[in-house]
Structures are given as C-alpha cells and as structure tokens.
Amino acid sequence: MCRVIKECVTTLNSQDMIKLIKQLAGEHAIEAEGLRRLLAACGDDNTFNQLRDKAAQIAREQFGFGIFTRGLIEISCYCRNNCYYCGLRRDNKNASRYRLSDEEILACCKDGYSAGLRTFVLQGGEDAAFTDERLVNLILQLRHQCPEAAITLSLGERKAESYQRLYEAGASRYLLRHEAANRDLYEQIHPGEMSHANRIDCIKTLTRIGYQAGMGMMVGVPSQTIDHLVEDLLLMQKIRPAMIGIGTFIPHPDTPLGSAPTGDLRLTLAVIAITRLMHPDANIPATTALASLSPTGYLDGILSGANVVMPNISPLAARPKYEIYPGKEHSQNDITSTLNNLSQQLATKNYHL
Ligand code: SAH
Ligand code: SF4
C-alpha cells in the first residue's frame, strides 16, 4: 500500500464503497468526504476493481470501444521555468536541448495526417523562440496543410492576448495542467517566481476565449496527501474542463525532487477512474507516464476510464532528449508501427483506435 493511502486509516466497508461508486456514477458530483473515503479505500482490491470497471463502463457508454488518437509533437525542450519536478527546467545543465524548426513540425504533422491522425498536440517548454508571430504562422500553415485537423497547444503560461491570437489563428484546444489545486503544495513544487494564481487564471482565460481547456496533475509528487488530491478533484469538478490529464510523478535525478520516490501507479489509476465518474464526457488520456511505468500502461489507463492516447510523433532523434523524467516511453518506431503496436495492445480488450 502506498504512502498516501496508508496515511488514511479508516474502517472501510467495501459495500459502502460500492454504493458510493454507484452514486458518483449517477450524479457525477461528490463532496470532499466521499472522495476522501473513496481514495483511501482504493488499497482494497475489491473497491479498486469495482471503481475501475465502473469508470471504463461509463467511458464506453460515452465513446464506445473507439479510442481517440492525438499525435504528440514535442516542439522544444528549452524552458524558461524551473519547476522542481521537471527535467526540462532551465537549471538542468545536463539536459541536451533541441528546438524543432517549423519545417520539421509541419513534416511530422504531414506524416501523421497521412497515417490518419486528425488532432495534433504541439507541446513544449516555455521557449521564448516560439513567439506569437511564429506560432500564428505555424498554425496557419498547419491548417492549410492538414485542413481537417484540430490543433492543440500545450506551451505553458502565456499572456491572455497571446492565447487570443493563437485561438484566432486556429488552435482550438490548450492543455495546461493546474499541477496542484492546493496553493501550499503548488509552492512546494515550484519556485517562488511561479504563481499558483496565475496558473489558475490562465486556465480560466483559455476557457473564456473559447478553447477546450485541459487541466490535470501528477499523482505522487512529494508532500501530496489524499486531501490534496481531493482538492484537485473538487477544483476540476467546479471548472469542468474539456480534457483532463493525470500522470504519475516520476523523479528526475537532475531536479530538486530527484531523490523522492516514484508516485503510485495504482493510486493514479484510481484517480483517473474517479475523474471519469465525475466527468463522463471529458477527454481523458492514458498518459505517457502510465506507459513509462508499465508495458500495459496505456491499456491500464483505458481500463480505468481513459478514452484518448497521444502517441509521440516527434522526429526520432528528438524523442530521447525530451526528458521530462527518466525512462519516459519513447519508442523509436515510425507512426505506422506505433499505431499498429497500440492497436494490438488495445485489441486484447476489444478496444480499437
Ligand atoms: N511546459 C508545459 C508543457 C510541458 S510539461 C507545461 O508545463 O504546461 C507537461 C507536463 O509534464 C506537466 O504539466 C507536468 O505535469 C508533467 N511532468 C513534468 N515533470 C514530470 C515528472 N517528473 N513526472 C511526471 N510528470 C511530469
Ligand atoms: Fe517547463 Fe513545463 Fe517542465 Fe515546468 S513542467 S519546467 S513549465 S517544461
């Protein structure tokens, strides 16, 4: 049993939990105490399995057995920020950095489009080289080249005016995990120069502009408790984002949190399952962190209620360098074999891309 679960010593009744799961699946909303009890009860195999089964059932009712695929392009691993958990932080002098050219990004999307992908996610560190002008240009070219594709950005915190310009150019979705709803926890995993209030403001701004906004957090960051996760879940219950990305914390040795233990995969799956019960129609990816911790990670995520996979379609040479954490899943396969391998894994449980 993991640290976070152990700290909640409660007398747990499996039948009560099953009632709670059913209630949550029907109402999609819950109070803090119910969440606390459910998370604490996930150490019990019966509760954990029932929770995941219900979440996967709700996802199938909404999306069927078809899993959405998004092509992920990691456009730059330069970052002006210094998040204590991330290998791309600016003070990590051991990082080997790259920045893709517009031509390289467009070539990745072209290949992905030919392979059938219809959503691209451009993700990266907060890299000043990606000015609004450059991104607007890139988005316009991408729309011309791949007319049916949806463009998702995940480039961190920018000014409202910048988000607006990128939206007007044609980006329609933006992933910006809130990282921690609790301000003290946020401040423990970020340097003082970063602001919790600004992070949340950015998410609200994105939604106001009209983006489908994505929130989320890591499970298992140092000092995180069950109560912190409850706050994360309640914040997302209030904001109701269109997308929710939840991964497991994996320590990177060249960061201030490098000697902390890896987060608990099982607890991550439980949090994903609860999230699905709370947000039946949200797009919830089976994140790379899951696949990095287990060969069946993508499938495990889907069997916990996730409905999206985001295969990496960055240039092969770049993939090992985008090292947010060590051991990050980055197959050296081309798009076709990546999609084939994913399809085979999903087909073992009757899912398909
Ligand atoms: N710079 C952008 C997007 C790239 S980072 C941003 O920060 O929003 C994307 C996500 O990777 C982050 O939101 C964070 O939750 C996750 N991440 C960073 N370091 C990690 C680690 N050590 N373990 C697991 N996930 C991590
Ligand atoms: Fe930069 Fe994002 Fe990593 Fe923070 S999490 S250091 S903003 S890439």
PDB file of N, CA, C and O in Angstrom, residues 8 38 57 68 75 105 125 129 160 187 190 194 232 250 258 261 265 278 280 286 305 316:
ATOM      1  N   CYS A   8      -4.328   7.398   5.534  1.00  0.00           N
ATOM      2  CA  CYS A   8      -5.749   7.486   5.847  1.00  0.00           C
ATOM      3  C   CYS A   8      -6.207   6.179   6.460  1.00  0.00           C
ATOM      4  O   CYS A   8      -6.595   5.276   5.734  1.00  0.00           O
ATOM      5  N   LEU A  38     -13.262   7.346  -0.625  1.00  0.00           N
ATOM      6  CA  LEU A  38     -13.066   6.513  -1.812  1.00  0.00           C
ATOM      7  C   LEU A  38     -11.578   6.341  -2.118  1.00  0.00           C
ATOM      8  O   LEU A  38     -11.102   5.233  -2.373  1.00  0.00           O
ATOM      9  N   GLN A  57     -16.774   1.399 -17.911  1.00  0.00           N
ATOM     10  CA  GLN A  57     -18.133   1.236 -18.455  1.00  0.00           C
ATOM     11  C   GLN A  57     -18.725   2.593 -18.865  1.00  0.00           C
ATOM     12  O   GLN A  57     -19.293   2.745 -19.945  1.00  0.00           O
ATOM     13  N   PHE A  68      -9.683   7.664 -28.998  1.00  0.00           N
ATOM     14  CA  PHE A  68      -9.206   8.794 -29.819  1.00  0.00           C
ATOM     15  C   PHE A  68      -7.676   8.847 -29.800  1.00  0.00           C
ATOM     16  O   PHE A  68      -7.058   8.617 -28.756  1.00  0.00           O
ATOM     17  N   ILE A  75       7.832  20.097 -29.385  1.00  0.00           N
ATOM     18  CA  ILE A  75       8.458  21.051 -30.306  1.00  0.00           C
ATOM     19  C   ILE A  75       9.713  21.720 -29.740  1.00  0.00           C
ATOM     20  O   ILE A  75      10.540  22.192 -30.501  1.00  0.00           O
ATOM     21  N   ILE A 105       8.260  20.504 -37.767  1.00  0.00           N
ATOM     22  CA  ILE A 105       6.942  20.315 -37.135  1.00  0.00           C
ATOM     23  C   ILE A 105       5.895  19.994 -38.209  1.00  0.00           C
ATOM     24  O   ILE A 105       5.095  19.057 -38.058  1.00  0.00           O
ATOM     25  N   GLY A 125       8.430  23.182 -23.664  1.00  0.00           N
ATOM     26  CA  GLY A 125       8.766  24.075 -22.566  1.00  0.00           C
ATOM     27  C   GLY A 125       8.355  25.495 -22.927  1.00  0.00           C
ATOM     28  O   GLY A 125       7.971  25.771 -24.074  1.00  0.00           O
ATOM     29  N   ALA A 129      11.575  31.452 -28.046  1.00  0.00           N
ATOM     30  CA  ALA A 129      11.733  31.438 -29.510  1.00  0.00           C
ATOM     31  C   ALA A 129      10.375  31.224 -30.195  1.00  0.00           C
ATOM     32  O   ALA A 129      10.211  31.589 -31.365  1.00  0.00           O
ATOM     33  N   ALA A 160      -2.868  36.610 -21.887  1.00  0.00           N
ATOM     34  CA  ALA A 160      -4.215  36.426 -22.437  1.00  0.00           C
ATOM     35  C   ALA A 160      -4.250  36.803 -23.919  1.00  0.00           C
ATOM     36  O   ALA A 160      -4.861  36.115 -24.745  1.00  0.00           O
ATOM     37  N   GLU A 187       3.288  25.618  -4.199  1.00  0.00           N
ATOM     38  CA  GLU A 187       4.506  26.379  -3.884  1.00  0.00           C
ATOM     39  C   GLU A 187       5.651  25.491  -3.425  1.00  0.00           C
ATOM     40  O   GLU A 187       6.812  25.866  -3.515  1.00  0.00           O
ATOM     41  N   HIS A 190       7.129  24.285  -6.935  1.00  0.00           N
ATOM     42  CA  HIS A 190       7.534  25.320  -7.904  1.00  0.00           C
ATOM     43  C   HIS A 190       8.329  26.393  -7.193  1.00  0.00           C
ATOM     44  O   HIS A 190       8.065  26.680  -6.025  1.00  0.00           O
ATOM     45  N   MET A 194       7.126  31.445  -9.666  1.00  0.00           N
ATOM     46  CA  MET A 194       5.914  30.967 -10.364  1.00  0.00           C
ATOM     47  C   MET A 194       4.702  31.166  -9.461  1.00  0.00           C
ATOM     48  O   MET A 194       4.805  31.040  -8.249  1.00  0.00           O
ATOM     49  N   ASP A 232      -7.776  18.732  -5.757  1.00  0.00           N
ATOM     50  CA  ASP A 232      -7.633  18.718  -7.225  1.00  0.00           C
ATOM     51  C   ASP A 232      -8.944  18.292  -7.877  1.00  0.00           C
ATOM     52  O   ASP A 232      -9.417  18.920  -8.831  1.00  0.00           O
ATOM     53  N   ILE A 250       7.270  10.967 -11.648  1.00  0.00           N
ATOM     54  CA  ILE A 250       8.461  10.126 -11.802  1.00  0.00           C
ATOM     55  C   ILE A 250       9.677  11.023 -11.569  1.00  0.00           C
ATOM     56  O   ILE A 250       9.864  12.008 -12.288  1.00  0.00           O
ATOM     57  N   GLY A 258      14.636  15.072  -7.211  1.00  0.00           N
ATOM     58  CA  GLY A 258      15.174  13.863  -7.840  1.00  0.00           C
ATOM     59  C   GLY A 258      15.314  12.664  -6.944  1.00  0.00           C
ATOM     60  O   GLY A 258      15.357  11.531  -7.425  1.00  0.00           O
ATOM     61  N   PRO A 261      10.517   9.416  -3.968  1.00  0.00           N
ATOM     62  CA  PRO A 261      10.053   8.166  -4.582  1.00  0.00           C
ATOM     63  C   PRO A 261       9.094   8.407  -5.751  1.00  0.00           C
ATOM     64  O   PRO A 261       8.438   9.456  -5.811  1.00  0.00           O
ATOM     65  N   LEU A 265       1.386   3.983  -9.126  1.00  0.00           N
ATOM     66  CA  LEU A 265       0.629   3.791 -10.372  1.00  0.00           C
ATOM     67  C   LEU A 265      -0.825   3.411 -10.070  1.00  0.00           C
ATOM     68  O   LEU A 265      -1.762   3.902 -10.704  1.00  0.00           O
ATOM     69  N   MET A 278     -16.675  11.437 -12.456  1.00  0.00           N
ATOM     70  CA  MET A 278     -17.095  12.825 -12.238  1.00  0.00           C
ATOM     71  C   MET A 278     -17.301  13.584 -13.546  1.00  0.00           C
ATOM     72  O   MET A 278     -18.016  14.575 -13.583  1.00  0.00           O
ATOM     73  N   PRO A 280     -18.159  12.390 -17.196  1.00  0.00           N
ATOM     74  CA  PRO A 280     -18.424  11.303 -18.162  1.00  0.00           C
ATOM     75  C   PRO A 280     -18.009  11.649 -19.586  1.00  0.00           C
ATOM     76  O   PRO A 280     -17.603  10.757 -20.323  1.00  0.00           O
ATOM     77  N   ALA A 286      -4.864   8.305 -21.548  1.00  0.00           N
ATOM     78  CA  ALA A 286      -3.995   7.359 -20.839  1.00  0.00           C
ATOM     79  C   ALA A 286      -2.601   7.931 -21.069  1.00  0.00           C
ATOM     80  O   ALA A 286      -2.077   7.878 -22.176  1.00  0.00           O
ATOM     81  N   GLY A 305     -10.953   4.081 -17.430  1.00  0.00           N
ATOM     82  CA  GLY A 305     -11.858   5.146 -17.883  1.00  0.00           C
ATOM     83  C   GLY A 305     -11.265   6.142 -18.854  1.00  0.00           C
ATOM     84  O   GLY A 305     -11.960   7.048 -19.309  1.00  0.00           O
ATOM     85  N   LEU A 316      12.502  11.161 -34.655  1.00  0.00           N
ATOM     86  CA  LEU A 316      13.113  10.118 -33.821  1.00  0.00           C
ATOM     87  C   LEU A 316      14.279  10.644 -32.991  1.00  0.00           C
ATOM     88  O   LEU A 316      14.417  10.306 -31.814  1.00  0.00           O
TER      89      LEU A 316
END
